[in-house]
Amino acid sequence: MKYKILKIEAKNPSKALTPLMPHRQKGQPSALWYPFTQMQEWEQGAPTVIVEGRGSYFTDQTGKRYLDGTSSLWVNLHGHRKKAIDDAIIKEMRKMSHSTLLGLSHPLAITLAEQLIRIAPPGLTKVFYSDNGSTAVEVAIKMAFAFWQHQGQKEKRQFMSFSNAYHGDTLGSVSVGGIDLFHSLYKPLLFKNIPVQAPYCYRCPWGKTYPSCQMVCVDAVERVMKRRHRRIAGLVIEPLVQAAAGICVAPPGYLKRIRELCTKYNILMIADEVATGFGRTGKMFACEHEGVSPDLMAVAKGITGGYLPLAATLTTQKIYDAFLGSYDTFKTFFHGHSYTGNRLGCAAALASLSVFREEGVLEKLQPKVAFLTKYLAGSKGNRHIGDIRQVGFMVGIELVRDEGEPYPLSERVGAAVCMEAKAHGVWLRPLGNVIVLMPPLSISMRDLKKLTDTVFRAIETVTMLASPQSSV
Ligand SMILES: Cc1ncc(COP(=O)(O)O)c(C=O)c1O
């Protein structure tokens, strides 16, 4: 029944959504243009307006509470209103909220850089700040490009990137992205990259199965490198998990092989840890799972525990050194933003790293990851669940109509499941037909169970109504 209601919404959104808009006068359009949102539908209806949050929950304007099943778009780690982070921000705010890093410095930016280096994969020794994941990737691309220019290898100016990759929305990060739905319109504005096929074991582009495939997906990457490495500056990769693609998990060993190939062909490896960083995969960084050290690493999202926009690009001494010289060599990295290394963001990030250390966040996470793994393994009975992918606290459940046939995106089955879960107090945001679970690392075992139970019940309900004749 709920699924039918959603179909009515799609055709006539005003009928279905109007009651949710108590704060807006009838006929008065909102001034706000929302990200990744079809505004024609929202113009008729109403958003759920969040007024406060605590722990793993937040509350809307009607007083209804929701479990934050996607960590407020993959950023929150220790819950909302975490005292240690609140206090750290307030303490810094009482001194000063912002001072520039262009020509000045501040203690928090210095200390945070040192701490990031301490927890990062070995070999990364320098930190350059920005303020979101897209800019952190953008910085990495520019650094890699400039590195080869400064080294005198001027022909090395192209980037390899993967199908279905998502690295953000600025034009540089879109240039190395691969999600056509988001990116194809902007092609005339983008720099040319060298796309390679990403692994996607559930629908293997080579029609093979792991491990008997012997990772032909890596061979495909090597073939391109072998032919074109003299012109390739860097390869941009989401380590282990292509998040926005639908939590697509690379086969074990893939990341390590890519690292080896980058070294062999003298190509800089840029790891985009924006989604995977800060414990999301069960380790501090995804690269750690395969003992990989990239040449550049972009981090954002969880860096502040989900509090404030801060990001960083970490790199090696060798890359840093290539930018050194007297001023008139003009090797300066001419890049920076008004809020680069913002003090409040750095205060939040330092407090979040203290929480990791003092509360043993990664240790406490392991039994919750194990619970999820066990739960998910026991949930494969529904024929509309095509694939369940998990790395740590990143889970993607791919829904299919029957025998692996994808639901047409226009049916919005993923959105319907999330609406159903929302009705039961769990907030999720799908990626097409993939239901994403990415709760705060601090979620209690009880709430984790509530999250999984609610989601699988919602999947049952919606898929049964979407194709009743073929349900379990
Ligand atoms: C892997 C990855 N890189 C970059 C980004 C862009 O980050 P932001 O939205 O902070 O610009 C995202 C966002 O989801 C991401 O998942």
Short mmCIF file of C-alpha atoms and ligand atoms in Angstrom, two decimals:
data_model
loop_
_atom_site.label_atom_id
_atom_site.label_comp_id
_atom_site.label_asym_id
_atom_site.label_seq_id
_atom_site.Cartn_x
_atom_site.Cartn_y
_atom_site.Cartn_z
CA MET A 1 0.00 0.00 0.00
CA LYS A 2 2.83 2.39 0.90
CA TYR A 3 4.40 1.76 -2.50
CA LYS A 4 1.17 2.83 -4.22
CA ILE A 5 1.16 6.04 -2.23
CA LEU A 6 4.59 6.80 -3.56
CA LYS A 7 3.43 6.28 -7.11
CA ILE A 8 0.71 8.86 -6.47
CA GLU A 9 3.38 11.22 -5.15
CA ALA A 10 5.39 10.91 -8.32
CA LYS A 11 2.35 11.78 -10.45
CA ASN A 12 0.76 14.30 -8.18
CA PRO A 13 3.21 15.36 -5.52
CA SER A 14 1.01 18.14 -4.19
CA LYS A 15 -1.59 15.67 -2.89
CA ALA A 16 0.87 13.42 -1.14
CA LEU A 17 3.26 15.92 0.37
CA THR A 18 1.34 19.09 1.25
CA PRO A 19 0.48 18.05 4.81
CA LEU A 20 4.19 17.92 5.65
CA MET A 21 4.73 21.65 5.12
CA PRO A 22 3.43 23.42 8.23
CA HIS A 23 6.12 26.11 8.21
CA ARG A 24 5.32 27.44 4.76
CA GLN A 25 2.39 29.61 3.78
CA LYS A 26 0.18 28.14 1.05
CA GLY A 27 1.26 29.31 -2.40
CA GLN A 28 4.48 30.83 -1.09
CA PRO A 29 7.53 29.22 -2.73
CA SER A 30 10.53 28.38 -0.60
CA ALA A 31 13.68 30.39 -1.28
CA LEU A 32 15.83 27.32 -0.83
CA TRP A 33 17.18 25.24 -3.75
CA TYR A 34 18.17 21.80 -2.44
CA PRO A 35 21.14 19.69 -3.61
CA PHE A 36 20.53 16.58 -5.73
CA THR A 37 16.78 17.28 -5.57
CA GLN A 38 14.15 17.60 -8.30
CA MET A 39 12.70 20.91 -7.18
CA GLN A 40 9.54 20.59 -9.27
CA GLU A 41 8.37 17.90 -6.88
CA TRP A 42 9.57 19.71 -3.77
CA GLU A 43 7.97 22.98 -4.85
CA GLN A 44 4.62 21.22 -4.44
CA GLY A 45 5.44 19.59 -1.18
CA ALA A 46 7.48 19.96 1.92
CA PRO A 47 10.80 18.87 3.31
CA THR A 48 11.21 17.13 6.62
CA VAL A 49 12.72 19.93 8.65
CA ILE A 50 15.24 18.73 11.23
CA VAL A 51 15.32 20.82 14.35
CA GLU A 52 17.69 18.95 16.66
CA GLY A 53 19.72 15.80 17.15
CA ARG A 54 21.35 13.73 19.85
CA GLY A 55 23.41 10.55 19.58
CA SER A 56 22.26 8.45 16.64
CA TYR A 57 18.90 10.25 16.37
CA PHE A 58 17.47 13.51 15.09
CA THR A 59 14.04 15.08 15.43
CA ASP A 60 11.86 16.90 12.90
CA GLN A 61 9.59 19.91 13.27
CA THR A 62 6.65 17.73 14.28
CA GLY A 63 8.62 16.08 17.09
CA LYS A 64 9.11 12.78 15.23
CA ARG A 65 12.46 11.12 15.94
CA TYR A 66 14.53 9.29 13.33
CA LEU A 67 17.48 6.96 13.62
CA ASP A 68 20.21 8.47 11.43
CA GLY A 69 20.90 5.44 9.21
CA THR A 70 23.30 7.25 6.87
CA SER A 71 25.22 9.42 9.37
CA SER A 72 23.80 12.63 7.89
CA LEU A 73 25.25 11.85 4.47
CA TRP A 74 28.16 9.72 5.66
CA VAL A 75 29.77 12.33 7.88
CA ASN A 76 28.77 11.69 11.49
CA LEU A 77 30.97 9.37 13.52
CA HIS A 78 30.39 9.77 17.25
CA GLY A 79 26.73 10.83 17.24
CA HIS A 80 25.12 14.24 17.26
CA ARG A 81 25.97 16.64 20.11
CA LYS A 82 29.02 14.72 21.20
CA LYS A 83 30.10 16.63 24.30
CA ALA A 84 33.84 16.44 23.63
CA ILE A 85 33.39 17.95 20.16
CA ASP A 86 30.78 20.53 21.23
CA ASP A 87 33.11 21.70 24.02
CA ALA A 88 36.16 21.87 21.75
CA ILE A 89 34.34 24.04 19.20
CA ILE A 90 32.92 26.33 21.87
CA LYS A 91 36.33 26.66 23.55
CA GLU A 92 37.96 27.69 20.28
CA MET A 93 35.07 29.98 19.34
CA ARG A 94 35.64 31.92 22.56
CA LYS A 95 39.20 32.61 21.37
CA MET A 96 38.63 33.09 17.63
CA SER A 97 36.46 31.48 14.96
CA HIS A 98 38.61 31.92 11.91
CA SER A 99 42.01 33.20 10.88
CA THR A 100 43.52 32.67 7.46
CA LEU A 101 46.31 30.25 6.57
CA LEU A 102 47.41 32.56 3.77
CA GLY A 103 50.36 34.32 5.37
CA LEU A 104 49.44 33.28 8.93
CA SER A 105 49.15 30.09 10.92
CA HIS A 106 47.32 28.82 13.99
CA PRO A 107 48.07 26.11 16.54
CA LEU A 108 45.10 23.89 15.76
CA ALA A 109 45.94 23.59 12.06
CA ILE A 110 49.54 22.71 12.95
CA THR A 111 48.59 20.12 15.57
CA LEU A 112 45.89 18.56 13.44
CA ALA A 113 48.31 18.17 10.50
CA GLU A 114 50.74 16.37 12.83
CA GLN A 115 48.03 14.09 14.14
CA LEU A 116 46.72 13.26 10.66
CA ILE A 117 50.21 12.27 9.57
CA ARG A 118 50.51 10.01 12.60
CA ILE A 119 47.37 8.03 11.71
CA ALA A 120 47.75 8.11 7.90
CA PRO A 121 49.33 5.33 5.84
CA PRO A 122 53.14 5.48 6.04
CA GLY A 123 54.88 7.85 3.66
CA LEU A 124 52.29 10.62 3.80
CA THR A 125 54.03 13.49 5.57
CA LYS A 126 52.36 16.74 4.47
CA VAL A 127 48.81 18.05 4.88
CA PHE A 128 47.07 20.66 2.73
CA TYR A 129 43.65 21.81 3.95
CA SER A 130 40.49 22.64 2.05
CA ASP A 131 36.82 22.46 3.00
CA ASN A 132 34.98 19.55 1.35
CA GLY A 133 35.62 16.26 -0.38
CA SER A 134 35.43 17.67 -3.89
CA THR A 135 38.06 20.30 -3.19
CA ALA A 136 40.32 17.77 -1.46
CA VAL A 137 40.27 15.70 -4.66
CA GLU A 138 40.66 18.82 -6.79
CA VAL A 139 43.78 19.75 -4.78
CA ALA A 140 45.20 16.24 -5.28
CA ILE A 141 44.68 16.47 -9.04
CA LYS A 142 46.33 19.88 -9.25
CA MET A 143 49.24 18.77 -7.05
CA ALA A 144 49.82 15.65 -9.15
CA PHE A 145 49.68 17.65 -12.37
CA ALA A 146 52.01 20.36 -11.07
CA PHE A 147 54.41 17.78 -9.61
CA TRP A 148 55.24 16.37 -13.05
CA GLN A 149 55.46 19.85 -14.56
CA HIS A 150 57.95 20.89 -11.88
CA GLN A 151 59.88 17.64 -12.43
CA GLY A 152 60.25 18.54 -16.08
CA GLN A 153 58.06 15.63 -17.26
CA LYS A 154 55.69 17.96 -19.03
CA GLU A 155 53.95 15.27 -21.07
CA LYS A 156 52.58 13.60 -17.93
CA ARG A 157 49.28 15.50 -17.70
CA GLN A 158 46.43 12.99 -17.99
CA PHE A 159 44.48 11.16 -15.29
CA MET A 160 43.10 7.67 -15.15
CA SER A 161 39.79 7.23 -13.41
CA PHE A 162 37.18 4.54 -13.00
CA SER A 163 33.72 3.90 -14.37
CA ASN A 164 31.05 4.70 -11.75
CA ALA A 165 33.50 6.70 -9.68
CA TYR A 166 32.31 9.68 -7.67
CA HIS A 167 34.82 12.23 -6.44
CA GLY A 168 32.62 15.29 -5.99
CA ASP A 169 30.89 18.02 -7.94
CA THR A 170 33.53 20.61 -8.80
CA LEU A 171 34.62 20.44 -12.43
CA GLY A 172 37.99 18.85 -11.70
CA SER A 173 36.49 16.16 -9.52
CA VAL A 174 33.67 15.60 -12.04
CA SER A 175 36.32 15.18 -14.77
CA VAL A 176 37.60 12.09 -12.95
CA GLY A 177 34.10 10.92 -12.04
CA GLY A 178 32.17 8.25 -13.89
CA ILE A 179 28.51 8.44 -12.95
CA ASP A 180 26.82 9.48 -16.19
CA LEU A 181 23.55 10.44 -14.53
CA PHE A 182 25.35 13.21 -12.63
CA HIS A 183 28.18 14.01 -15.00
CA SER A 184 27.34 13.54 -18.69
CA LEU A 185 25.67 16.96 -19.11
CA TYR A 186 28.86 18.72 -18.12
CA LYS A 187 31.19 16.82 -20.49
CA PRO A 188 31.94 19.89 -22.65
CA LEU A 189 33.30 21.66 -19.55
CA LEU A 190 35.55 18.84 -18.34
CA PHE A 191 39.17 17.94 -18.97
CA LYS A 192 39.71 14.71 -20.89
CA ASN A 193 40.61 11.78 -18.70
CA ILE A 194 41.38 8.14 -19.35
CA PRO A 195 38.46 6.06 -18.10
CA VAL A 196 38.97 2.45 -17.10
CA GLN A 197 36.40 -0.13 -16.08
CA ALA A 198 35.98 -0.50 -12.32
CA PRO A 199 35.36 -3.92 -10.80
CA TYR A 200 31.72 -4.67 -10.00
CA CYS A 201 31.63 -8.32 -9.04
CA TYR A 202 27.83 -8.64 -8.87
CA ARG A 203 27.50 -7.64 -12.52
CA CYS A 204 31.05 -8.35 -13.67
CA PRO A 205 31.68 -6.44 -16.91
CA TRP A 206 33.82 -9.40 -18.06
CA GLY A 207 31.13 -11.95 -17.12
CA LYS A 208 33.47 -13.70 -14.68
CA THR A 209 33.34 -14.72 -11.04
CA TYR A 210 35.83 -14.04 -8.28
CA PRO A 211 38.30 -15.66 -7.54
CA SER A 212 38.41 -17.81 -10.68
CA CYS A 213 38.44 -14.58 -12.72
CA GLN A 214 42.01 -13.99 -11.49
CA MET A 215 41.09 -10.33 -11.48
CA VAL A 216 41.06 -9.66 -15.19
CA CYS A 217 39.84 -6.21 -14.12
CA VAL A 218 43.40 -5.43 -13.02
CA ASP A 219 44.80 -6.63 -16.34
CA ALA A 220 42.51 -4.16 -18.10
CA VAL A 221 44.02 -1.34 -16.05
CA GLU A 222 47.54 -2.53 -16.79
CA ARG A 223 46.92 -2.66 -20.54
CA VAL A 224 46.00 1.03 -20.51
CA MET A 225 48.97 1.95 -18.32
CA LYS A 226 51.40 0.00 -20.48
CA ARG A 227 50.31 1.89 -23.59
CA ARG A 228 49.91 5.36 -22.15
CA HIS A 229 51.94 5.71 -18.95
CA ARG A 230 54.29 8.31 -20.39
CA ARG A 231 51.38 10.72 -20.54
CA ILE A 232 49.64 9.71 -17.30
CA ALA A 233 50.15 11.91 -14.23
CA GLY A 234 47.91 10.06 -11.80
CA LEU A 235 45.20 7.53 -11.16
CA VAL A 236 42.27 8.46 -8.93
CA ILE A 237 40.63 5.68 -6.97
CA GLU A 238 38.10 5.21 -4.18
CA PRO A 239 40.00 2.60 -2.18
CA LEU A 240 38.11 -0.65 -1.56
CA VAL A 241 34.62 0.83 -1.95
CA GLN A 242 33.09 2.90 -4.73
CA ALA A 243 30.60 4.52 -2.43
CA ALA A 244 28.24 6.61 -4.56
CA ALA A 245 28.27 3.91 -7.25
CA GLY A 246 26.21 1.83 -4.80
CA ILE A 247 28.76 0.65 -2.22
CA CYS A 248 30.55 -1.40 -4.87
CA VAL A 249 33.32 -3.34 -3.17
CA ALA A 250 36.53 -4.20 -5.03
CA PRO A 251 37.68 -7.82 -4.79
CA PRO A 252 40.35 -8.56 -2.17
CA GLY A 253 43.83 -7.69 -3.42
CA TYR A 254 42.61 -5.31 -6.13
CA LEU A 255 43.75 -2.14 -4.36
CA LYS A 256 47.19 -3.57 -3.69
CA ARG A 257 47.59 -4.59 -7.33
CA ILE A 258 46.61 -1.09 -8.44
CA ARG A 259 49.26 0.34 -6.09
CA GLU A 260 51.87 -1.99 -7.59
CA LEU A 261 50.91 -0.98 -11.11
CA CYS A 262 51.08 2.74 -10.28
CA THR A 263 54.59 2.21 -8.93
CA LYS A 264 55.63 0.08 -11.90
CA TYR A 265 54.43 2.65 -14.45
CA ASN A 266 55.46 5.76 -12.52
CA ILE A 267 51.91 7.03 -12.05
CA LEU A 268 50.84 8.86 -8.88
CA MET A 269 48.16 7.02 -6.95
CA ILE A 270 45.48 9.34 -5.58
CA ALA A 271 43.32 7.63 -2.97
CA ASP A 272 40.00 9.33 -2.37
CA GLU A 273 39.24 8.38 1.25
CA VAL A 274 36.50 11.01 1.54
CA ALA A 275 33.79 8.40 2.16
CA THR A 276 35.91 5.55 3.51
CA GLY A 277 38.16 7.49 5.89
CA PHE A 278 37.94 7.81 9.68
CA GLY A 279 36.82 4.34 10.63
CA ARG A 280 33.99 3.83 8.18
CA THR A 281 35.47 0.60 6.81
CA GLY A 282 36.42 -0.74 10.26
CA LYS A 283 39.97 0.62 10.04
CA MET A 284 40.99 4.26 10.19
CA PHE A 285 41.54 4.32 6.41
CA ALA A 286 40.51 1.84 3.72
CA CYS A 287 44.06 1.72 2.35
CA GLU A 288 45.14 0.01 5.59
CA HIS A 289 43.15 -3.12 4.71
CA GLU A 290 45.68 -3.92 2.00
CA GLY A 291 48.77 -2.20 3.43
CA VAL A 292 48.66 0.45 0.71
CA SER A 293 50.26 3.89 0.87
CA PRO A 294 49.02 6.23 -1.85
CA ASP A 295 51.00 9.22 -3.12
CA LEU A 296 48.14 11.55 -2.39
CA MET A 297 45.13 10.98 -0.17
CA ALA A 298 41.95 13.09 0.03
CA VAL A 299 39.96 13.13 3.26
CA ALA A 300 36.84 15.08 4.30
CA LYS A 301 33.37 14.04 5.56
CA GLY A 302 34.22 12.28 8.85
CA ILE A 303 37.33 14.34 9.57
CA THR A 304 35.40 16.62 11.96
CA GLY A 305 33.21 13.81 13.29
CA GLY A 306 30.49 15.18 11.02
CA TYR A 307 30.39 18.66 12.54
CA LEU A 308 31.95 21.19 10.21
CA PRO A 309 33.19 21.44 6.63
CA LEU A 310 36.90 20.66 6.64
CA ALA A 311 38.98 18.56 4.28
CA ALA A 312 42.61 17.73 3.66
CA THR A 313 44.89 16.38 0.97
CA LEU A 314 47.82 14.43 2.34
CA THR A 315 50.93 13.84 0.31
CA THR A 316 54.53 12.66 0.40
CA GLN A 317 57.75 14.53 1.06
CA LYS A 318 58.80 13.89 -2.55
CA ILE A 319 55.75 15.63 -3.99
CA TYR A 320 56.05 18.48 -1.48
CA ASP A 321 59.73 18.96 -2.30
CA ALA A 322 58.96 19.35 -6.00
CA PHE A 323 57.16 22.62 -5.17
CA LEU A 324 60.15 24.12 -3.33
CA GLY A 325 62.37 26.78 -4.83
CA SER A 326 62.99 30.51 -4.72
CA TYR A 327 59.87 32.58 -5.28
CA ASP A 328 60.85 33.46 -8.83
CA THR A 329 60.75 29.81 -9.88
CA PHE A 330 56.98 30.18 -9.40
CA LYS A 331 56.64 26.64 -8.10
CA THR A 332 54.41 27.84 -5.26
CA PHE A 333 51.20 25.82 -5.00
CA PHE A 334 48.88 28.65 -5.94
CA HIS A 335 45.72 27.24 -4.39
CA GLY A 336 43.70 28.03 -1.28
CA HIS A 337 40.28 29.03 -0.04
CA SER A 338 38.95 31.72 2.27
CA TYR A 339 38.22 29.13 4.95
CA THR A 340 41.23 26.84 4.36
CA GLY A 341 42.10 25.20 7.70
CA ASN A 342 39.24 26.87 9.57
CA ARG A 343 39.94 26.95 13.33
CA LEU A 344 36.56 25.60 14.42
CA GLY A 345 36.82 22.76 11.91
CA CYS A 346 40.32 21.94 13.17
CA ALA A 347 39.07 22.05 16.78
CA ALA A 348 36.28 19.61 15.92
CA ALA A 349 38.70 17.33 14.05
CA LEU A 350 41.18 17.26 16.94
CA ALA A 351 38.38 16.49 19.38
CA SER A 352 37.12 13.72 17.11
CA LEU A 353 40.59 12.15 16.96
CA SER A 354 40.78 12.31 20.78
CA VAL A 355 37.46 10.49 20.96
CA PHE A 356 38.91 7.79 18.69
CA ARG A 357 41.87 7.38 21.06
CA GLU A 358 40.20 7.82 24.42
CA GLU A 359 37.03 5.86 23.77
CA GLY A 360 38.60 3.08 21.72
CA VAL A 361 36.18 3.76 18.86
CA LEU A 362 37.73 1.33 16.39
CA GLU A 363 37.94 -1.46 18.98
CA LYS A 364 34.31 -0.95 20.00
CA LEU A 365 33.29 -0.95 16.37
CA GLN A 366 34.48 -4.50 15.65
CA PRO A 367 31.66 -6.42 17.39
CA LYS A 368 29.14 -4.15 15.66
CA VAL A 369 30.73 -4.87 12.29
CA ALA A 370 30.65 -8.59 13.11
CA PHE A 371 26.96 -8.32 14.05
CA LEU A 372 26.21 -6.61 10.74
CA THR A 373 28.12 -9.26 8.78
CA LYS A 374 26.22 -12.06 10.48
CA TYR A 375 22.87 -10.32 10.15
CA LEU A 376 23.39 -9.58 6.47
CA ALA A 377 24.49 -13.13 5.73
CA GLY A 378 21.19 -14.34 7.16
CA SER A 379 19.13 -11.86 5.12
CA LYS A 380 19.72 -13.07 1.59
CA GLY A 381 16.48 -15.08 1.33
CA ASN A 382 14.42 -12.39 -0.38
CA ARG A 383 14.65 -12.87 -4.16
CA HIS A 384 14.46 -9.10 -4.60
CA ILE A 385 17.75 -8.69 -2.80
CA GLY A 386 20.25 -9.21 -5.59
CA ASP A 387 23.43 -8.47 -3.69
CA ILE A 388 24.51 -7.35 -0.24
CA ARG A 389 27.88 -5.62 -0.06
CA GLN A 390 29.63 -4.67 3.15
CA VAL A 391 32.95 -3.31 4.27
CA GLY A 392 32.90 -2.41 7.95
CA PHE A 393 30.11 0.10 8.50
CA MET A 394 29.44 0.67 4.79
CA VAL A 395 26.59 -1.49 3.49
CA GLY A 396 24.82 -1.53 0.14
CA ILE A 397 21.77 -3.72 -0.51
CA GLU A 398 21.03 -3.94 -4.23
CA LEU A 399 17.39 -4.57 -5.04
CA VAL A 400 16.38 -6.41 -8.20
CA ARG A 401 13.04 -7.18 -9.79
CA ASP A 402 13.74 -10.84 -10.39
CA GLU A 403 16.72 -12.98 -11.21
CA GLY A 404 19.07 -10.03 -11.13
CA GLU A 405 17.02 -7.83 -13.48
CA PRO A 406 17.38 -4.25 -12.24
CA TYR A 407 14.28 -2.28 -11.37
CA PRO A 408 13.97 0.66 -13.78
CA LEU A 409 15.27 3.77 -11.98
CA SER A 410 12.00 5.55 -12.80
CA GLU A 411 10.18 3.14 -10.45
CA ARG A 412 12.20 4.52 -7.53
CA VAL A 413 12.06 1.33 -5.55
CA GLY A 414 15.06 2.39 -3.46
CA ALA A 415 13.30 5.63 -2.55
CA ALA A 416 10.12 3.70 -1.72
CA VAL A 417 12.03 1.47 0.73
CA CYS A 418 13.53 4.54 2.37
CA MET A 419 10.08 6.17 2.68
CA GLU A 420 8.77 3.00 4.29
CA ALA A 421 11.70 2.92 6.73
CA LYS A 422 11.14 6.61 7.46
CA ALA A 423 7.54 5.89 8.40
CA HIS A 424 9.02 3.53 11.02
CA GLY A 425 11.50 6.07 12.35
CA VAL A 426 14.64 5.22 10.36
CA TRP A 427 16.17 7.79 8.02
CA LEU A 428 17.99 6.48 4.93
CA ARG A 429 18.93 7.82 1.53
CA PRO A 430 19.22 5.36 -1.36
CA LEU A 431 21.55 5.28 -4.33
CA GLY A 432 19.11 4.27 -7.07
CA ASN A 433 18.12 0.67 -6.33
CA VAL A 434 20.76 0.32 -3.65
CA ILE A 435 19.79 0.82 -0.02
CA VAL A 436 22.70 2.27 1.89
CA LEU A 437 23.34 1.67 5.57
CA MET A 438 26.08 3.82 7.04
CA PRO A 439 25.19 4.59 10.64
CA PRO A 440 27.36 6.60 13.04
CA LEU A 441 30.22 4.48 14.40
CA SER A 442 28.86 5.15 17.89
CA ILE A 443 25.46 3.54 17.24
CA SER A 444 24.44 1.16 20.02
CA MET A 445 23.97 -2.53 19.30
CA ARG A 446 20.27 -2.09 20.08
CA ASP A 447 19.88 0.69 17.53
CA LEU A 448 21.93 -1.22 14.98
CA LYS A 449 19.46 -4.08 15.33
CA LYS A 450 16.57 -1.65 15.01
CA LEU A 451 18.15 -0.22 11.86
CA THR A 452 18.66 -3.58 10.18
CA ASP A 453 15.27 -5.01 11.23
CA THR A 454 13.44 -1.93 9.99
CA VAL A 455 15.30 -1.83 6.70
CA PHE A 456 14.73 -5.49 5.84
CA ARG A 457 11.07 -5.23 6.82
CA ALA A 458 10.73 -2.17 4.58
CA ILE A 459 12.38 -4.08 1.72
CA GLU A 460 9.93 -6.96 2.20
CA THR A 461 6.93 -4.64 2.18
CA VAL A 462 7.95 -2.57 -0.81
CA THR A 463 9.26 -5.33 -3.04
CA MET A 464 6.15 -7.39 -2.39
CA LEU A 465 3.95 -4.48 -3.44
CA ALA A 466 6.20 -3.61 -6.38
CA SER A 467 5.93 -7.11 -7.90
CA PRO A 468 3.50 -9.13 -5.76
CA GLN A 469 3.37 -12.17 -8.06
CA SER A 470 7.06 -12.87 -7.60
CA SER A 471 7.64 -12.10 -3.93
CA VAL A 472 8.87 -14.57 -1.40
C1 LIG B 1 34.45 9.20 -2.48
C2 LIG B 1 33.94 10.60 -2.46
N1 LIG B 1 34.75 11.59 -2.86
C3 LIG B 1 34.36 12.87 -2.84
C4 LIG B 1 33.10 13.21 -2.42
C5 LIG B 1 32.68 14.64 -2.42
O1 LIG B 1 32.65 15.13 -1.14
P1 LIG B 1 31.86 16.48 -0.80
O2 LIG B 1 30.42 16.18 -0.98
O3 LIG B 1 32.23 16.79 0.60
O4 LIG B 1 32.35 17.52 -1.76
C6 LIG B 1 32.22 12.21 -1.99
C7 LIG B 1 30.88 12.55 -1.54
O5 LIG B 1 30.03 11.73 -1.35
C8 LIG B 1 32.65 10.88 -2.02
O6 LIG B 1 31.85 9.87 -1.63
#
